[in-house]
Amino acid sequence: AQSVTQPDIHITVSEGASLELRCNYSYGATPYLFWYVQSPGQGLQLLLKYFSGDTLVQGIKGFEAEFKRSQSSFNLRKPSVHWSDAAEYFCAVGALGSGTYKYIFGTGTRLKVLA
Amino acid sequence: SAVISQKPSRDICQRGTSLTIQCQVDSQVTMMFWYRQQPGQSLTLIATANQGSEATYESGFVIDKFPISRPNLTFSTLTVSNMSPEDSSIYLCSVGDSLNSPLHFGNGTRLTVT
């Protein structure tokens, strides 16, 4: 069965520091991978996506993610965090199951940014 | 990207009653999904709303509790039936065109059951 694991429930970083949020997936075929961000009281916004090709993908707000098939990972990174990045981050995989498409979300990582 | 209108945005309901949530999209979409996000939790897929046929439910969700309609490619409803406080959650409508396109989300319906 398809699944997504985000090992870190909470992460705290100082403003200006680098950030890496981990995501591991389980899926038998080529995965379609996404990162979403949910700011407090807001809806979900797509940060970036990976379908094929270059394994390093760029997203909005200065985020990037790297797909590593050998590790079944799709970690999200940002070189310098801003206070406005404090939010909940969700990794998701698009999968084909039981003849229909669906998207499975990880449990999320809550990012806190220290001034 | 598609613009999704979800109604109501929030509601407070008494246990034992039912609430129907509407999801309207400004363009035809292939896929429509209903998710639940309980406080401080991730998104759990309830079902895929299939146009012109019965919805496909995920494990742990049943049609009697969460009946879904999708009469056309731009509209769907989710009903939360015979509600209990455990149903208090945010319910999200989402849409997509294909597996390699991202999901777009409505702003959600915040439901509180007392």
Tab-separated table of C-alpha atoms in Angstrom:
chain	number	residue	atom	x	y	z
A	1	ALA	CA	0.000	0.000	0.000
A	2	GLN	CA	1.083	3.529	-0.648
A	3	SER	CA	2.276	5.562	2.315
A	4	VAL	CA	4.167	8.706	3.183
A	5	THR	CA	6.255	9.215	6.293
A	6	GLN	CA	7.445	12.492	7.699
A	7	PRO	CA	9.661	11.503	10.618
A	8	ASP	CA	9.838	14.943	12.207
A	9	ILE	CA	6.631	16.175	13.823
A	10	HIS	CA	8.139	19.471	14.972
A	11	ILE	CA	11.228	21.337	13.824
A	12	THR	CA	12.558	24.610	15.219
A	13	VAL	CA	15.158	26.674	13.397
A	14	SER	CA	16.517	30.168	13.761
A	15	GLU	CA	15.719	32.745	11.134
A	16	GLY	CA	18.418	32.700	8.482
A	17	ALA	CA	19.388	29.112	9.165
A	18	SER	CA	19.067	26.355	6.615
A	19	LEU	CA	16.183	23.905	6.676
A	20	GLU	CA	15.620	20.326	5.620
A	21	LEU	CA	12.309	18.535	6.088
A	22	ARG	CA	12.338	14.814	5.537
A	23	CYS	CA	9.859	12.754	3.571
A	24	ASN	CA	9.934	9.055	2.762
A	25	TYR	CA	7.397	7.312	0.606
A	26	SER	CA	6.333	3.794	-0.181
A	27	TYR	CA	5.006	3.163	-3.659
A	28	GLY	CA	5.728	0.401	-6.135
A	29	ALA	CA	5.789	2.477	-9.306
A	30	THR	CA	7.216	5.844	-10.274
A	31	PRO	CA	5.844	8.254	-7.719
A	32	TYR	CA	4.363	11.640	-8.261
A	33	LEU	CA	5.540	13.692	-5.310
A	34	PHE	CA	4.412	16.987	-3.874
A	35	TRP	CA	5.124	19.336	-1.008
A	36	TYR	CA	2.358	21.547	0.358
A	37	VAL	CA	2.440	24.255	2.999
A	38	GLN	CA	-0.393	25.203	5.314
A	39	SER	CA	-0.023	28.455	7.209
A	40	PRO	CA	-2.090	28.973	10.361
A	41	GLY	CA	-5.739	29.361	9.461
A	42	GLN	CA	-4.976	29.098	5.768
A	43	GLY	CA	-5.583	26.563	3.048
A	44	LEU	CA	-2.995	24.297	1.485
A	45	GLN	CA	-0.606	25.792	-1.030
A	46	LEU	CA	1.532	23.788	-3.416
A	47	LEU	CA	5.258	24.446	-2.968
A	48	LEU	CA	6.642	22.136	-5.617
A	49	LYS	CA	6.129	18.856	-7.440
A	50	TYR	CA	8.157	16.062	-8.992
A	51	PHE	CA	6.998	13.855	-11.835
A	52	SER	CA	10.109	12.888	-13.762
A	53	GLY	CA	13.381	14.251	-15.116
A	54	ASP	CA	15.739	16.347	-13.034
A	55	THR	CA	15.671	14.996	-9.505
A	56	LEU	CA	16.231	18.437	-7.994
A	57	VAL	CA	13.110	20.535	-8.335
A	58	GLN	CA	12.640	24.173	-7.558
A	59	GLY	CA	9.503	25.567	-6.013
A	60	ILE	CA	8.037	28.785	-4.797
A	61	LYS	CA	9.312	30.854	-1.877
A	62	GLY	CA	12.891	29.665	-2.381
A	63	PHE	CA	12.176	26.008	-1.590
A	64	GLU	CA	13.671	23.050	-3.403
A	65	ALA	CA	13.368	19.300	-3.044
A	66	GLU	CA	15.472	16.385	-4.173
A	67	PHE	CA	14.061	13.033	-5.267
A	68	LYS	CA	16.257	10.081	-4.347
A	69	ARG	CA	14.840	6.840	-5.661
A	70	SER	CA	17.393	4.672	-3.874
A	71	GLN	CA	16.313	6.126	-0.548
A	72	SER	CA	12.619	6.535	-1.388
A	73	SER	CA	12.949	10.101	-0.211
A	74	PHE	CA	11.837	13.532	-1.297
A	75	ASN	CA	13.295	15.967	1.212
A	76	LEU	CA	12.428	19.640	1.190
A	77	ARG	CA	15.151	22.232	1.660
A	78	LYS	CA	15.604	25.948	1.980
A	79	PRO	CA	19.018	27.617	2.398
A	80	SER	CA	17.814	30.491	4.578
A	81	VAL	CA	14.560	30.402	6.506
A	82	HIS	CA	12.382	33.470	6.968
A	83	TRP	CA	10.038	34.035	9.899
A	84	SER	CA	7.103	33.836	7.483
A	85	ASP	CA	8.010	30.217	6.704
A	86	ALA	CA	6.579	29.120	10.049
A	87	ALA	CA	3.796	26.738	9.039
A	88	GLU	CA	2.841	23.092	8.652
A	89	TYR	CA	4.453	21.253	5.759
A	90	PHE	CA	2.953	18.183	4.131
A	91	CYS	CA	4.572	15.749	1.754
A	92	ALA	CA	2.224	13.857	-0.549
A	93	VAL	CA	2.420	11.093	-3.130
A	94	GLY	CA	0.069	10.633	-6.053
A	95	ALA	CA	-0.766	7.003	-6.595
A	96	LEU	CA	-2.919	4.743	-8.700
A	97	GLY	CA	-4.896	2.312	-6.600
A	98	SER	CA	-8.040	0.254	-7.143
A	99	GLY	CA	-8.446	1.755	-10.585
A	100	THR	CA	-8.559	5.317	-9.389
A	101	TYR	CA	-6.083	8.022	-8.635
A	102	LYS	CA	-5.551	9.276	-5.139
A	103	TYR	CA	-3.154	11.378	-3.159
A	104	ILE	CA	-1.741	10.256	0.159
A	105	PHE	CA	-0.438	12.806	2.630
A	106	GLY	CA	2.187	12.471	5.299
A	107	THR	CA	1.511	13.395	8.893
A	108	GLY	CA	3.071	16.802	8.482
A	109	THR	CA	5.982	18.698	10.024
A	110	ARG	CA	5.292	21.824	12.002
A	111	LEU	CA	8.038	24.405	11.519
A	112	LYS	CA	8.761	27.024	14.132
A	113	VAL	CA	11.125	29.881	13.318
A	114	LEU	CA	12.998	31.709	16.055
A	115	ALA	CA	13.763	35.382	15.567
B	1	SER	CA	-5.552	26.775	-11.587
B	2	ALA	CA	-9.116	25.924	-10.648
B	3	VAL	CA	-10.992	28.142	-8.240
B	4	ILE	CA	-12.843	26.095	-5.643
B	5	SER	CA	-15.728	27.424	-3.580
B	6	GLN	CA	-16.678	25.416	-0.553
B	7	LYS	CA	-19.775	26.081	1.548
B	8	PRO	CA	-20.346	26.521	4.391
B	9	SER	CA	-16.972	27.748	5.608
B	10	ARG	CA	-17.858	26.732	9.140
B	11	ASP	CA	-20.762	25.412	11.133
B	12	ILE	CA	-21.665	24.329	14.619
B	13	CYS	CA	-24.067	21.399	14.694
B	14	GLN	CA	-25.781	19.298	17.300
B	15	ARG	CA	-25.068	15.613	17.604
B	16	GLY	CA	-27.405	13.386	15.675
B	17	THR	CA	-27.976	15.889	12.890
B	18	SER	CA	-26.495	15.928	9.373
B	19	LEU	CA	-24.628	18.573	7.425
B	20	THR	CA	-24.130	18.781	3.664
B	21	ILE	CA	-21.015	20.505	2.379
B	22	GLN	CA	-20.934	21.814	-1.156
B	23	CYS	CA	-17.927	22.112	-3.458
B	24	GLN	CA	-18.192	24.150	-6.656
B	25	VAL	CA	-15.336	24.446	-9.153
B	26	ASP	CA	-15.115	27.142	-11.796
B	27	SER	CA	-14.021	24.669	-14.489
B	28	GLN	CA	-14.525	21.018	-15.328
B	29	VAL	CA	-12.149	18.751	-13.479
B	30	THR	CA	-11.434	15.084	-13.781
B	31	MET	CA	-10.945	14.232	-10.154
B	32	MET	CA	-12.623	15.449	-6.999
B	33	PHE	CA	-11.700	14.260	-3.554
B	34	TRP	CA	-12.930	14.791	-0.026
B	35	TYR	CA	-10.440	14.918	2.832
B	36	ARG	CA	-10.771	15.286	6.561
B	37	GLN	CA	-8.226	17.130	8.690
B	38	GLN	CA	-8.761	16.705	12.397
B	39	PRO	CA	-7.260	19.303	14.734
B	40	GLY	CA	-3.485	19.235	14.531
B	41	GLN	CA	-3.540	16.240	12.224
B	42	SER	CA	-2.758	15.471	8.622
B	43	LEU	CA	-5.192	15.056	5.771
B	44	THR	CA	-7.048	11.794	5.555
B	45	LEU	CA	-8.730	10.860	2.304
B	46	ILE	CA	-12.409	10.064	2.818
B	47	ALA	CA	-13.380	9.244	-0.744
B	48	THR	CA	-13.009	9.982	-4.411
B	49	ALA	CA	-16.124	11.564	-5.875
B	50	ASN	CA	-16.853	9.918	-9.220
B	51	GLN	CA	-18.992	11.709	-11.753
B	52	GLY	CA	-22.133	9.759	-12.500
B	53	SER	CA	-21.343	6.814	-10.256
B	54	GLU	CA	-20.892	5.904	-6.614
B	55	ALA	CA	-17.968	7.383	-4.755
B	56	THR	CA	-14.926	5.276	-3.933
B	57	TYR	CA	-14.432	5.201	-0.176
B	58	GLU	CA	-11.225	4.662	1.731
B	59	SER	CA	-10.887	2.159	4.495
B	60	GLY	CA	-12.715	3.322	7.586
B	61	PHE	CA	-15.231	5.478	5.741
B	62	VAL	CA	-18.646	4.271	4.605
B	63	ILE	CA	-21.352	5.620	2.373
B	64	ASP	CA	-24.026	5.611	5.066
B	65	LYS	CA	-21.971	7.974	7.208
B	66	PHE	CA	-20.477	10.112	4.415
B	67	PRO	CA	-22.753	10.041	1.368
B	68	ILE	CA	-21.236	11.849	-1.589
B	69	SER	CA	-22.793	13.123	-4.770
B	70	ARG	CA	-21.148	14.305	-7.959
B	71	PRO	CA	-23.762	15.106	-10.561
B	72	ASN	CA	-21.341	16.771	-12.997
B	73	LEU	CA	-17.689	17.685	-13.514
B	74	THR	CA	-17.844	20.925	-11.525
B	75	PHE	CA	-19.852	20.118	-8.411
B	76	SER	CA	-19.867	17.693	-5.506
B	77	THR	CA	-21.411	17.393	-2.057
B	78	LEU	CA	-20.339	15.572	1.064
B	79	THR	CA	-22.845	14.860	3.812
B	80	VAL	CA	-21.741	14.103	7.337
B	81	SER	CA	-24.596	12.054	8.768
B	82	ASN	CA	-25.741	11.409	12.309
B	83	MET	CA	-22.930	13.545	13.637
B	84	SER	CA	-21.063	13.013	16.883
B	85	PRO	CA	-18.366	15.178	18.512
B	86	GLU	CA	-15.747	12.901	16.946
B	87	ASP	CA	-16.775	14.275	13.558
B	88	SER	CA	-15.531	17.724	14.530
B	89	SER	CA	-12.925	18.455	11.916
B	90	ILE	CA	-12.062	20.436	8.833
B	91	TYR	CA	-13.480	18.909	5.669
B	92	LEU	CA	-11.643	19.754	2.474
B	93	CYS	CA	-12.686	19.458	-1.121
B	94	SER	CA	-9.848	19.055	-3.586
B	95	VAL	CA	-9.625	18.715	-7.348
B	96	GLY	CA	-7.118	17.549	-9.903
B	97	ASP	CA	-6.876	16.845	-13.614
B	98	SER	CA	-4.574	13.856	-13.621
B	99	LEU	CA	-2.159	11.994	-11.425
B	100	ASN	CA	0.759	14.153	-12.505
B	101	SER	CA	-1.004	17.393	-11.742
B	102	PRO	CA	-1.143	18.816	-8.258
B	103	LEU	CA	-4.250	18.911	-6.158
B	104	HIS	CA	-5.951	22.192	-5.568
B	105	PHE	CA	-7.870	22.705	-2.376
B	106	GLY	CA	-10.875	24.637	-1.259
B	107	ASN	CA	-10.624	26.644	1.936
B	108	GLY	CA	-12.384	23.918	3.856
B	109	THR	CA	-15.389	23.615	6.127
B	110	ARG	CA	-14.688	23.800	9.833
B	111	LEU	CA	-17.268	21.636	11.545
B	112	THR	CA	-17.881	21.592	15.280
B	113	VAL	CA	-20.310	19.063	16.710
B	114	THR	CA	-21.669	19.717	20.186
